[in-house]
């Protein structure tokens, strides 16, 4: 099925949850093509953005937003078996996607977004919130961070792994959502390496380390000149 949006750049997905100006600007500097997810169209317009597409079941987009956006850019997908985030993520082809407005007001929406990231491993997607950048770990991950940085691991399924550069190594631990988790670990060396025996691990870093995460996840990616800070 042909994607709705095809981009050679990064894509910023704007969801219907709270969207902070700082994380939105941080995302747009790295992913300038904007796609709104249902009610995220209102947030996009409020920020002065005209999205390339609006995707979702359209149960939360306002009448005013519908009227303000070119009808050719409105792409309703009425099925209810998947979330609007899933509908949008599977409909976008890009080197990477940055999601804003998917953390915050409702825990169920945030958990559903994590579920979607695990179900769409072919999409490189990072979620930005007021404090965090969140992504699904590939089997092998190399990060350049600062000693003392917070690094949390949360398993969405049973998974084991190995680590280098963490204050509390994860070698030999059996992680599971109803068992061992790895939140609030701490970086002790600038070079951090994580290896997992399968999918299912969510990585949570300080939002200031977005560029570090992108360099690790997107081959050849370079930070914007004015944004080489992490």
mmCIF file of N, CA and C in Angstrom, residues 45 61-71 74:
data_model
loop_
_atom_site.group_PDB
_atom_site.id
_atom_site.type_symbol
_atom_site.label_atom_id
_atom_site.label_comp_id
_atom_site.label_asym_id
_atom_site.label_seq_id
_atom_site.Cartn_x
_atom_site.Cartn_y
_atom_site.Cartn_z
ATOM 1 N N UNK A 45 -1.908 23.804 13.789
ATOM 2 C CA UNK A 45 -2.372 25.116 13.338
ATOM 3 C C UNK A 45 -2.113 26.186 14.389
ATOM 4 N N UNK A 61 -10.425 15.840 15.685
ATOM 5 C CA UNK A 61 -10.073 17.064 14.972
ATOM 6 C C UNK A 61 -11.266 18.019 15.003
ATOM 7 N N UNK A 62 -11.012 19.292 15.208
ATOM 8 C CA UNK A 62 -12.106 20.258 15.298
ATOM 9 C C UNK A 62 -12.623 20.629 13.911
ATOM 10 N N UNK A 63 -13.855 21.111 13.869
ATOM 11 C CA UNK A 63 -14.422 21.583 12.602
ATOM 12 C C UNK A 63 -13.601 22.738 12.042
ATOM 13 N N UNK A 64 -13.083 23.582 12.936
ATOM 14 C CA UNK A 64 -12.280 24.722 12.487
ATOM 15 C C UNK A 64 -11.002 24.254 11.804
ATOM 16 N N UNK A 65 -10.365 23.223 12.364
ATOM 17 C CA UNK A 65 -9.144 22.701 11.747
ATOM 18 C C UNK A 65 -9.449 22.050 10.406
ATOM 19 N N UNK A 66 -10.528 21.314 10.332
ATOM 20 C CA UNK A 66 -10.927 20.711 9.050
ATOM 21 C C UNK A 66 -11.104 21.783 7.977
ATOM 22 N N UNK A 67 -11.732 22.877 8.361
ATOM 23 C CA UNK A 67 -12.012 23.937 7.394
ATOM 24 C C UNK A 67 -10.748 24.678 6.980
ATOM 25 N N UNK A 68 -9.762 24.721 7.857
ATOM 26 C CA UNK A 68 -8.555 25.501 7.595
ATOM 27 C C UNK A 68 -7.527 24.755 6.749
ATOM 28 N N UNK A 69 -7.664 23.426 6.662
ATOM 29 C CA UNK A 69 -6.669 22.606 5.971
ATOM 30 C C UNK A 69 -7.224 22.144 4.629
ATOM 31 N N UNK A 70 -6.377 22.192 3.611
ATOM 32 C CA UNK A 70 -6.745 21.741 2.270
ATOM 33 C C UNK A 70 -7.348 20.334 2.355
ATOM 34 N N UNK A 71 -8.544 20.117 1.820
ATOM 35 C CA UNK A 71 -9.167 18.789 1.887
ATOM 36 C C UNK A 71 -8.292 17.678 1.316
ATOM 37 N N UNK A 74 -6.348 15.912 3.999
ATOM 38 C CA UNK A 74 -7.080 15.191 5.039
ATOM 39 C C UNK A 74 -7.225 13.735 4.624
#
